[in-house]
mmCIF file of C-alpha atoms in Angstrom:
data_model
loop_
_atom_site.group_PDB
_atom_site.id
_atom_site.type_symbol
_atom_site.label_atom_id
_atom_site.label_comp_id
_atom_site.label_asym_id
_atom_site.label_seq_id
_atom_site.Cartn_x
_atom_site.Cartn_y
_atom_site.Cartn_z
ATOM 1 C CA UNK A 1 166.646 76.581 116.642
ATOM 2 C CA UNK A 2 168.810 77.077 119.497
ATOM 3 C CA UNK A 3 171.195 80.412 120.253
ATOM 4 C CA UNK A 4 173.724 79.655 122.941
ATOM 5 C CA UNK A 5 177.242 80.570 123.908
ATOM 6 C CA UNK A 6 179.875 77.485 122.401
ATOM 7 C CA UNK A 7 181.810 75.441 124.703
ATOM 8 C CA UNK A 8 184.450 73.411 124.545
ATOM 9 C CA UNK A 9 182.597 70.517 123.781
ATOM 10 C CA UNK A 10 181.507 72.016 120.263
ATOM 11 C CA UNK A 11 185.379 72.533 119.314
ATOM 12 C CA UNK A 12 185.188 69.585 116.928
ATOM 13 C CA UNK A 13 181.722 71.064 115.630
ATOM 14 C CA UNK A 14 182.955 74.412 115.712
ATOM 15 C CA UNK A 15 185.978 73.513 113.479
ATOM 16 C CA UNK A 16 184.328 71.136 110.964
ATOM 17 C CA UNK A 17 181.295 73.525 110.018
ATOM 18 C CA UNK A 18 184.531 76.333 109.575
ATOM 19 C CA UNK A 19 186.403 74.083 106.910
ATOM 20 C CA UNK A 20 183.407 73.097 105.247
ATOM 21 C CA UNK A 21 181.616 76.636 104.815
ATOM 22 C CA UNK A 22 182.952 79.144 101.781
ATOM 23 C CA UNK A 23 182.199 82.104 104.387
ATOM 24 C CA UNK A 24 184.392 80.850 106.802
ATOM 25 C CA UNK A 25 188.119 82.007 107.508
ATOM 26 C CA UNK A 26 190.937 81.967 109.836
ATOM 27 C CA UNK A 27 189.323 85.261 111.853
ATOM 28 C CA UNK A 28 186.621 82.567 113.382
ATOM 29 C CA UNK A 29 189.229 79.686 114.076
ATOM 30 C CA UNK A 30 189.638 78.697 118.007
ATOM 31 C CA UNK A 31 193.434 80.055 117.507
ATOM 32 C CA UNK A 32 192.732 83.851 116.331
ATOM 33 C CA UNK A 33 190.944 83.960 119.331
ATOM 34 C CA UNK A 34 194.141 84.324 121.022
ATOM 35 C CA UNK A 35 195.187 87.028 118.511
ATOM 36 C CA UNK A 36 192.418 89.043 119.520
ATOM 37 C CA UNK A 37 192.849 88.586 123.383
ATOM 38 C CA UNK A 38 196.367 89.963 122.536
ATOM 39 C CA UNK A 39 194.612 93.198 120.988
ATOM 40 C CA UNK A 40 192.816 93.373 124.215
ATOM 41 C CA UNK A 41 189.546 92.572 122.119
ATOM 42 C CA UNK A 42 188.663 88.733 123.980
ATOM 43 C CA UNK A 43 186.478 86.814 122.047
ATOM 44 C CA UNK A 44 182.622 85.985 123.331
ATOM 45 C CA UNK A 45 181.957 82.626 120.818
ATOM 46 C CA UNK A 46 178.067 81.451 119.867
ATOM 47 C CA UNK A 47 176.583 78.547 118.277
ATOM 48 C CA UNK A 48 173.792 78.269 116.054
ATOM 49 C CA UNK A 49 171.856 75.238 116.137
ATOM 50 C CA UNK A 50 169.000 73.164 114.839
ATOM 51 C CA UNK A 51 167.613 69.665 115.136
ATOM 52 C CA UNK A 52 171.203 69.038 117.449
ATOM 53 C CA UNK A 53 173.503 70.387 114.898
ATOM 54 C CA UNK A 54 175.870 73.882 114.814
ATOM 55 C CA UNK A 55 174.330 75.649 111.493
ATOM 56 C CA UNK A 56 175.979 78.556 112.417
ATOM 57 C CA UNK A 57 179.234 79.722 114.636
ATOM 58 C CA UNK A 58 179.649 83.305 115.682
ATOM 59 C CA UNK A 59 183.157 84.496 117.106
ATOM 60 C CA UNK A 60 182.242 88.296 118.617
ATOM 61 C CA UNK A 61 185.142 90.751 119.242
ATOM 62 C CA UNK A 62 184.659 92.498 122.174
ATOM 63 C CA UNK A 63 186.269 96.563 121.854
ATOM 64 C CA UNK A 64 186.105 98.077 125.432
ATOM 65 C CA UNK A 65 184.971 101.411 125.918
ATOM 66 C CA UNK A 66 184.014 103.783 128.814
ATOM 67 C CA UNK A 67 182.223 103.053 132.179
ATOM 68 C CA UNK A 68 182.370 99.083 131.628
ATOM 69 C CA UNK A 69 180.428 99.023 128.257
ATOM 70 C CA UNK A 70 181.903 97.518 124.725
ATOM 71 C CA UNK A 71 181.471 97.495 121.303
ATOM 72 C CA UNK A 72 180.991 93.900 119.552
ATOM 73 C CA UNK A 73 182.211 92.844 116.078
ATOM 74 C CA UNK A 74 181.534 89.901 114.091
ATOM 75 C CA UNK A 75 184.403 89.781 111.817
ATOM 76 C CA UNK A 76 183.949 87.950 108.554
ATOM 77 C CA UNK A 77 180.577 86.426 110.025
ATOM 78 C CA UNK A 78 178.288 85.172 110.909
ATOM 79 C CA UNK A 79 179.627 81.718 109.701
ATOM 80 C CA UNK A 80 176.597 79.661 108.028
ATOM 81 C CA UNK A 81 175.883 78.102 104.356
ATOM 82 C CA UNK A 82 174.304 81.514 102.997
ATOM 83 C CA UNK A 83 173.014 79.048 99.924
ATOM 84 C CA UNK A 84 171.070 77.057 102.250
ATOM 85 C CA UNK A 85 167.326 78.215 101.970
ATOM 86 C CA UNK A 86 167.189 79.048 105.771
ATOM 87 C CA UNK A 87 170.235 81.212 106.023
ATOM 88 C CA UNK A 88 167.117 83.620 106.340
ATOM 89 C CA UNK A 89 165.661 81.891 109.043
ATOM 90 C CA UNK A 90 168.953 81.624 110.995
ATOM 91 C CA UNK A 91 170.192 84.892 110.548
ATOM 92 C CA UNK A 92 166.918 86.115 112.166
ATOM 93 C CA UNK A 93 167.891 83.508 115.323
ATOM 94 C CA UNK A 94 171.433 84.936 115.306
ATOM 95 C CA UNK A 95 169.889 88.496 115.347
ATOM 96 C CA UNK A 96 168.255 88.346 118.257
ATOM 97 C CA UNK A 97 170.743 85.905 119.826
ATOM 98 C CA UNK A 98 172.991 88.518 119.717
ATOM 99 C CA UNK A 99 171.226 91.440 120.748
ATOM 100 C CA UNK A 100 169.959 89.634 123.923
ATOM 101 C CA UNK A 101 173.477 88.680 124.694
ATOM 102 C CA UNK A 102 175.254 92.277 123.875
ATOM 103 C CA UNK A 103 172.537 93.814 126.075
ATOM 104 C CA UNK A 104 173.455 91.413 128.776
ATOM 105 C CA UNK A 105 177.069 92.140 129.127
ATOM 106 C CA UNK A 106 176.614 95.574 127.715
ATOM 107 C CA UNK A 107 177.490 96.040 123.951
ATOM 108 C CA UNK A 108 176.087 98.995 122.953
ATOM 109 C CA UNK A 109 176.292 97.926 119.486
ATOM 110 C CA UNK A 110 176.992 94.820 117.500
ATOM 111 C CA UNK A 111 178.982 94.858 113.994
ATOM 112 C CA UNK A 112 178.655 91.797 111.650
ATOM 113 C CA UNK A 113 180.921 91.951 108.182
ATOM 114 C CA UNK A 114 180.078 88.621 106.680
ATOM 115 C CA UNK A 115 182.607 87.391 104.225
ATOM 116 C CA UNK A 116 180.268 88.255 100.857
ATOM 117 C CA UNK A 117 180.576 90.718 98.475
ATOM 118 C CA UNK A 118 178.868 94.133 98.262
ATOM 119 C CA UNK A 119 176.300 93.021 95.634
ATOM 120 C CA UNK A 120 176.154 89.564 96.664
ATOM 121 C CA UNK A 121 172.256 88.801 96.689
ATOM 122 C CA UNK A 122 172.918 86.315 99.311
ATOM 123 C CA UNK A 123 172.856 89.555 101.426
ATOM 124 C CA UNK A 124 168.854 89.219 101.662
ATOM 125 C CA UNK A 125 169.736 87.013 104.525
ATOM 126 C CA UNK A 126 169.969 90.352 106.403
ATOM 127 C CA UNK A 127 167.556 91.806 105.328
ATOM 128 C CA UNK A 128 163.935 93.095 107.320
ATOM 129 C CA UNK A 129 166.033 91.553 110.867
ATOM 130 C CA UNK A 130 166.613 95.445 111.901
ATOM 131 C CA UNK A 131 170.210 96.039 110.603
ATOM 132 C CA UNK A 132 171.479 98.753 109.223
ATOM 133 C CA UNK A 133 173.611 98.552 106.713
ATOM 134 C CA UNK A 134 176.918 100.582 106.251
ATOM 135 C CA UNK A 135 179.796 101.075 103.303
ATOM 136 C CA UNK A 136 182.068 101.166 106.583
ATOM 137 C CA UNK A 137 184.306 97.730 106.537
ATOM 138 C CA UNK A 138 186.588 97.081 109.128
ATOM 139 C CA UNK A 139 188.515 94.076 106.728
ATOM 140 C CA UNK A 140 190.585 94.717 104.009
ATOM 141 C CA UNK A 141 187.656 95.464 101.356
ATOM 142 C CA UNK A 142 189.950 93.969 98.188
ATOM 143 C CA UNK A 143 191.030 91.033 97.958
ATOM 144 C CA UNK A 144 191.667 87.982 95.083
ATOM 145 C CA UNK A 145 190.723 84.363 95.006
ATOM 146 C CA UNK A 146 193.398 82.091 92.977
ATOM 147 C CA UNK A 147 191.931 78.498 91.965
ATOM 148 C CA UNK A 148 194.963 76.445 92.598
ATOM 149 C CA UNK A 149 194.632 74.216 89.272
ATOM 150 C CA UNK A 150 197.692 72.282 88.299
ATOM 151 C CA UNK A 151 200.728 74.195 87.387
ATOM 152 C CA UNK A 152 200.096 74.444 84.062
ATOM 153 C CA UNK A 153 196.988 76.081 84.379
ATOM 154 C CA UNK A 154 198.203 77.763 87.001
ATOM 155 C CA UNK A 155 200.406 79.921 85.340
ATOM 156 C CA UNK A 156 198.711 80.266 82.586
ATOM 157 C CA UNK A 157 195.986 81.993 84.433
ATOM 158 C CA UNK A 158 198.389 84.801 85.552
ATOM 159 C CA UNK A 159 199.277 87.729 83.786
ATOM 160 C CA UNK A 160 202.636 87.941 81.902
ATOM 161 C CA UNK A 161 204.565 89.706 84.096
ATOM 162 C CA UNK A 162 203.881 87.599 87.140
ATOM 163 C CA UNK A 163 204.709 84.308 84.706
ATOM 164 C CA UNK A 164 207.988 86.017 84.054
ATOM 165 C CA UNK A 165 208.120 86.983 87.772
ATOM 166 C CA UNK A 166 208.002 82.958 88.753
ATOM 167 C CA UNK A 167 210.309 81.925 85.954
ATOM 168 C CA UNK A 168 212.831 84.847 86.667
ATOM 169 C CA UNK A 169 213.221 84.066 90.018
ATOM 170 C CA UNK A 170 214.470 80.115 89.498
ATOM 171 C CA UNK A 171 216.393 81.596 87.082
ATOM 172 C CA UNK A 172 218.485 84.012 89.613
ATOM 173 C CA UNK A 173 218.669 81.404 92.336
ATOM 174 C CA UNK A 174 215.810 81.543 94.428
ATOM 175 C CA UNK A 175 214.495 79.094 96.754
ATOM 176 C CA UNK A 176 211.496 78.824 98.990
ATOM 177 C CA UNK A 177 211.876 77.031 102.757
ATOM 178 C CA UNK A 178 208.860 76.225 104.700
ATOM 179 C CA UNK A 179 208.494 76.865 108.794
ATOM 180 C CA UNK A 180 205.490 74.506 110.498
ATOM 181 C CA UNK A 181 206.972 74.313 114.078
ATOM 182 C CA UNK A 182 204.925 76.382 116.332
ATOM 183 C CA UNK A 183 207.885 76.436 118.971
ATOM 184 C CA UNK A 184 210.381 78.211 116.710
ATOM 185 C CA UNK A 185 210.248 81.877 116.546
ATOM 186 C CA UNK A 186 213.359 82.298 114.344
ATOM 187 C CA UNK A 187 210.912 82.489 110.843
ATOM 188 C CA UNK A 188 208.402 84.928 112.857
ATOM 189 C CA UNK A 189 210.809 86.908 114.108
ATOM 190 C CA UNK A 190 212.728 87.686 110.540
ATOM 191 C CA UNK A 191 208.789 87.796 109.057
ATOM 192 C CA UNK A 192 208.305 90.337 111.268
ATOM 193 C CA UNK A 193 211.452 92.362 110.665
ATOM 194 C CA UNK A 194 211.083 91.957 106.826
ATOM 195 C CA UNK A 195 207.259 93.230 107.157
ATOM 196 C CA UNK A 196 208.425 96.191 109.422
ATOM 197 C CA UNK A 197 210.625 97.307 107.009
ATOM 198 C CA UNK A 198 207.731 97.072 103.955
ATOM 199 C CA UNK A 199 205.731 99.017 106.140
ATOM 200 C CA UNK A 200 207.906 101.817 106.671
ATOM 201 C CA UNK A 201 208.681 102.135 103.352
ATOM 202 C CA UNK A 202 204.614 102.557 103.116
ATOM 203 C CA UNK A 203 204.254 104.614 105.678
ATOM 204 C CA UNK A 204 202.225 102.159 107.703
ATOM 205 C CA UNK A 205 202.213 101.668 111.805
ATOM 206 C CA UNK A 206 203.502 98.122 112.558
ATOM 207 C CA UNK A 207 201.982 95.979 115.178
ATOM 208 C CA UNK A 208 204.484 94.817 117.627
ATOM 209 C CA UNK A 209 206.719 91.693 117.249
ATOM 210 C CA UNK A 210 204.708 89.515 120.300
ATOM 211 C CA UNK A 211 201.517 89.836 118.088
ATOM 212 C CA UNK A 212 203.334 87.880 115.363
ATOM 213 C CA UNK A 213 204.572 85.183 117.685
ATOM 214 C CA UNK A 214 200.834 84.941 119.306
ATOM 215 C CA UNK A 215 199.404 84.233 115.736
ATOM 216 C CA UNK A 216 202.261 82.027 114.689
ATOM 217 C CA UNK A 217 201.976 80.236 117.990
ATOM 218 C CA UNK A 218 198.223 79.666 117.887
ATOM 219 C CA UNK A 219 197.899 78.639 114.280
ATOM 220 C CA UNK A 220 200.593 76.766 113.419
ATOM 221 C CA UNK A 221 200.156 75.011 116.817
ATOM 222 C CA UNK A 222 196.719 73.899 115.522
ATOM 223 C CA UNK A 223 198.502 72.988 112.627
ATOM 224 C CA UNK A 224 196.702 75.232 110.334
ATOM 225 C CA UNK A 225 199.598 77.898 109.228
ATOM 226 C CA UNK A 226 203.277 77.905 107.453
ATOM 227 C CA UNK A 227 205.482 80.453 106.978
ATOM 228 C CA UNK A 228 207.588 80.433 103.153
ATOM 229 C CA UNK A 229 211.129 82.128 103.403
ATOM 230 C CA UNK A 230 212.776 83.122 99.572
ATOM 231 C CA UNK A 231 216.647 82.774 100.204
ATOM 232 C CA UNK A 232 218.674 83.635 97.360
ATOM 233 C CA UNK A 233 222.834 81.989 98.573
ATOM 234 C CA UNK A 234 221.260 81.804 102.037
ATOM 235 C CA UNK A 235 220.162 85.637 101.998
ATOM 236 C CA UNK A 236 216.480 85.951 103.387
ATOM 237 C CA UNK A 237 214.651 88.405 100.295
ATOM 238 C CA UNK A 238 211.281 87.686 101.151
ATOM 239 C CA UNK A 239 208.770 85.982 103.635
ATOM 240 C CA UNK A 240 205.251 85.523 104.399
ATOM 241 C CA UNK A 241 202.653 83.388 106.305
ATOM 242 C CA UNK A 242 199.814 81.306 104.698
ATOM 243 C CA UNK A 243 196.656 79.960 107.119
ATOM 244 C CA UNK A 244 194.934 76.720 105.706
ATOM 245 C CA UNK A 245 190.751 76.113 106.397
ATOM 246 C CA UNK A 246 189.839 73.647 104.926
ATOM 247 C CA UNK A 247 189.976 74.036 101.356
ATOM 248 C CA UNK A 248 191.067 77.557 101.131
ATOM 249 C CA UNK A 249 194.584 79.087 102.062
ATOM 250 C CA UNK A 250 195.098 82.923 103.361
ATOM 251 C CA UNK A 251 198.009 84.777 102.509
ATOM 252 C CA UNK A 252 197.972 86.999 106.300
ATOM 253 C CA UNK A 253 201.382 88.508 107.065
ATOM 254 C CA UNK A 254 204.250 89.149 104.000
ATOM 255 C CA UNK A 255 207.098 91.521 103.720
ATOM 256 C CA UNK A 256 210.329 91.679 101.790
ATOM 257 C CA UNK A 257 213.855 92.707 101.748
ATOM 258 C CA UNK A 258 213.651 96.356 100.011
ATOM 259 C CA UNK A 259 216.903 96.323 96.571
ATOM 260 C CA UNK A 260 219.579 98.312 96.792
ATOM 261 C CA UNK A 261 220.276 101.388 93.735
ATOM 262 C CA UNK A 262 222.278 98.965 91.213
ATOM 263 C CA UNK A 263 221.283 95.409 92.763
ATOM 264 C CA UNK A 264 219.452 93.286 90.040
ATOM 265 C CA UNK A 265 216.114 92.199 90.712
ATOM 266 C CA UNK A 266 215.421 88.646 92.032
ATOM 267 C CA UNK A 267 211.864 88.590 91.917
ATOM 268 C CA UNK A 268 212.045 86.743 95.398
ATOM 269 C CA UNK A 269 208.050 87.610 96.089
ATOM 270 C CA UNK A 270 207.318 86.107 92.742
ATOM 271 C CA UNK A 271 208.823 82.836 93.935
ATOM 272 C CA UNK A 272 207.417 83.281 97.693
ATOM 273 C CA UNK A 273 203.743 83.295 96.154
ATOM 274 C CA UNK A 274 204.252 80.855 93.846
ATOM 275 C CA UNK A 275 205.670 78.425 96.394
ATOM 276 C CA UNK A 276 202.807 79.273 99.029
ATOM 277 C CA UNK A 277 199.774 78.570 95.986
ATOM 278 C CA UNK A 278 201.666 75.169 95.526
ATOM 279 C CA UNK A 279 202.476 74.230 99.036
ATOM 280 C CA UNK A 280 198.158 75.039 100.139
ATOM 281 C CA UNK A 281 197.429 72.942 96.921
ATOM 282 C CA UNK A 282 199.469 69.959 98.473
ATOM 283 C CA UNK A 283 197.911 70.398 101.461
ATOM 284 C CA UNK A 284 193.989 70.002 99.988
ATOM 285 C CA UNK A 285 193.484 73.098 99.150
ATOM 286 C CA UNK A 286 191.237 74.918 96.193
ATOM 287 C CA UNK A 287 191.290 78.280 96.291
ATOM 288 C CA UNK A 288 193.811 80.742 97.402
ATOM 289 C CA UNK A 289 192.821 84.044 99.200
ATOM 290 C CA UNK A 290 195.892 86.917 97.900
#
């Protein structure tokens, strides 16, 4: 097995073993790696390979700190087939690849949050490498995977409120446009506004407008994200972004138009949802990360 730093030559590597692998996501695709430049957290990028072929790909975040030193994290990675019987073997590899590269350009620490669950017994793959483990997740720790079946099934999977949710929202008017061109910032711009607003009302800090446009840019210039607009008469309710891999869609940035005292509900998020779950299926994909 061989530990090295990628290069553009594995790009076509690097991507296919992404698409293919459930613990893969949009965090370790070539265009978030601009998104975290932005954040002033550049990416280092490893491969993991054996008999010629990438087994593994490792996208490090590097956090700056004092006198020249940096914290790395591996978000939702390492990226490898934890099923495979030598996601053991290659997690030791990608051990100490990593600690001989942190201590080289001075990490004091390295991070990894693979993409499994707390319990997941896959997690063995860790163990005995001289990790230590923590509760401490940097990712949103909750999250739901739709299978996009047909519609039928579909809907009948959800509970009855969100059925009446979709339905409602034909019913009032809604409809659902779809942004792909990179080179428009018109639908990341009003995203943007419509999430600032949900955020306020939440009481959350908003990143700023050019980090939108970076990851809209980057993404949907690879040709790998869309962002959904609910209009109801032309009036934008609700809006969000969806990132395909493969065969699994991402629901990353969504925010909507808060009612007035009085004004009847549209259910415009209903119909934003239901449109992205269709538009991923379309497009190849399986399962749907909310």
């Amino acid at each position: 097995m061989h530990f090295r730093p990628a290069t553009e030559a594995d790009e076509g590597a690097w991507q296919a073993l992404l698409e293919r692998t459930a613990s893969g996501d949009f965090l370790h695709d070539r265009a978030w790696a601009d998104v975290a430049a932005f954040d002033g957290q550049p990416q280092r990028r490893y491969v993991l390979e054996e008999a010629d072929a990438a087994v593994a790909i490792i996208a490090v975040q590097q956090r700056p700190l004092l006198a020249g030193r940096s914290f790395w994290y591996v978000p939702h990675g390492p990226v490898l087939d934890y099923d495979d019987p030598r996601a053991g073997e290659w997690m030791r590899a990608i051990v100490a690849g990593l600690r001989e590269a942190g201590r080289r350009h001075g990490a004091v620490a390295v991070k990894l949050e693979p993409r499994l669950e707390a319990d997941d017994p896959r997690l063995s793959a860790f163990d005995r490498r001289g990790l230590r483990r923590t509760d401490e997740t940097l990712q949103v720790g909750q999250t739901r995977i739709v299978e996009l079946l047909d519609d039928e099934a579909l809907l009948a999977g959800f509970d009855k409120d969100t059925r009446y949710g979709v339905r409602r929202a034909e019913r009032e008017g809604v409809v659902v446009e779809t942004a792909t061109d990179p080179s428009e910032t018109a639908a990341i711009d009003a995203l943007h506004d419509l999430v600032r607003q949900t955020q306020r009302r939440a009481g959350f800090p908003m990143p700023p407008r050019e980090r939108f446009r970076v990851a809209w840019q980057s993404l949907a210039g690879a040709g790998r994200a869309a962002i959904l607009e609910a209009r109801r008469e032309g009036e934008l309710l609700a809006s969000g972004m969806v990132v395909i891999e493969g065969d699994r869609s991402f629901y990353l940035f969504s925010g909507s138009r808060r009612e007035e005292r009085g004004e009847p509900k549209r259910y415009a998020s209903y119909a934003l949802q239901w449109a992205m779950m269709r538009l991923a299926r379309e497009r190849g994909v399986r399962q749907h990360d909310l």
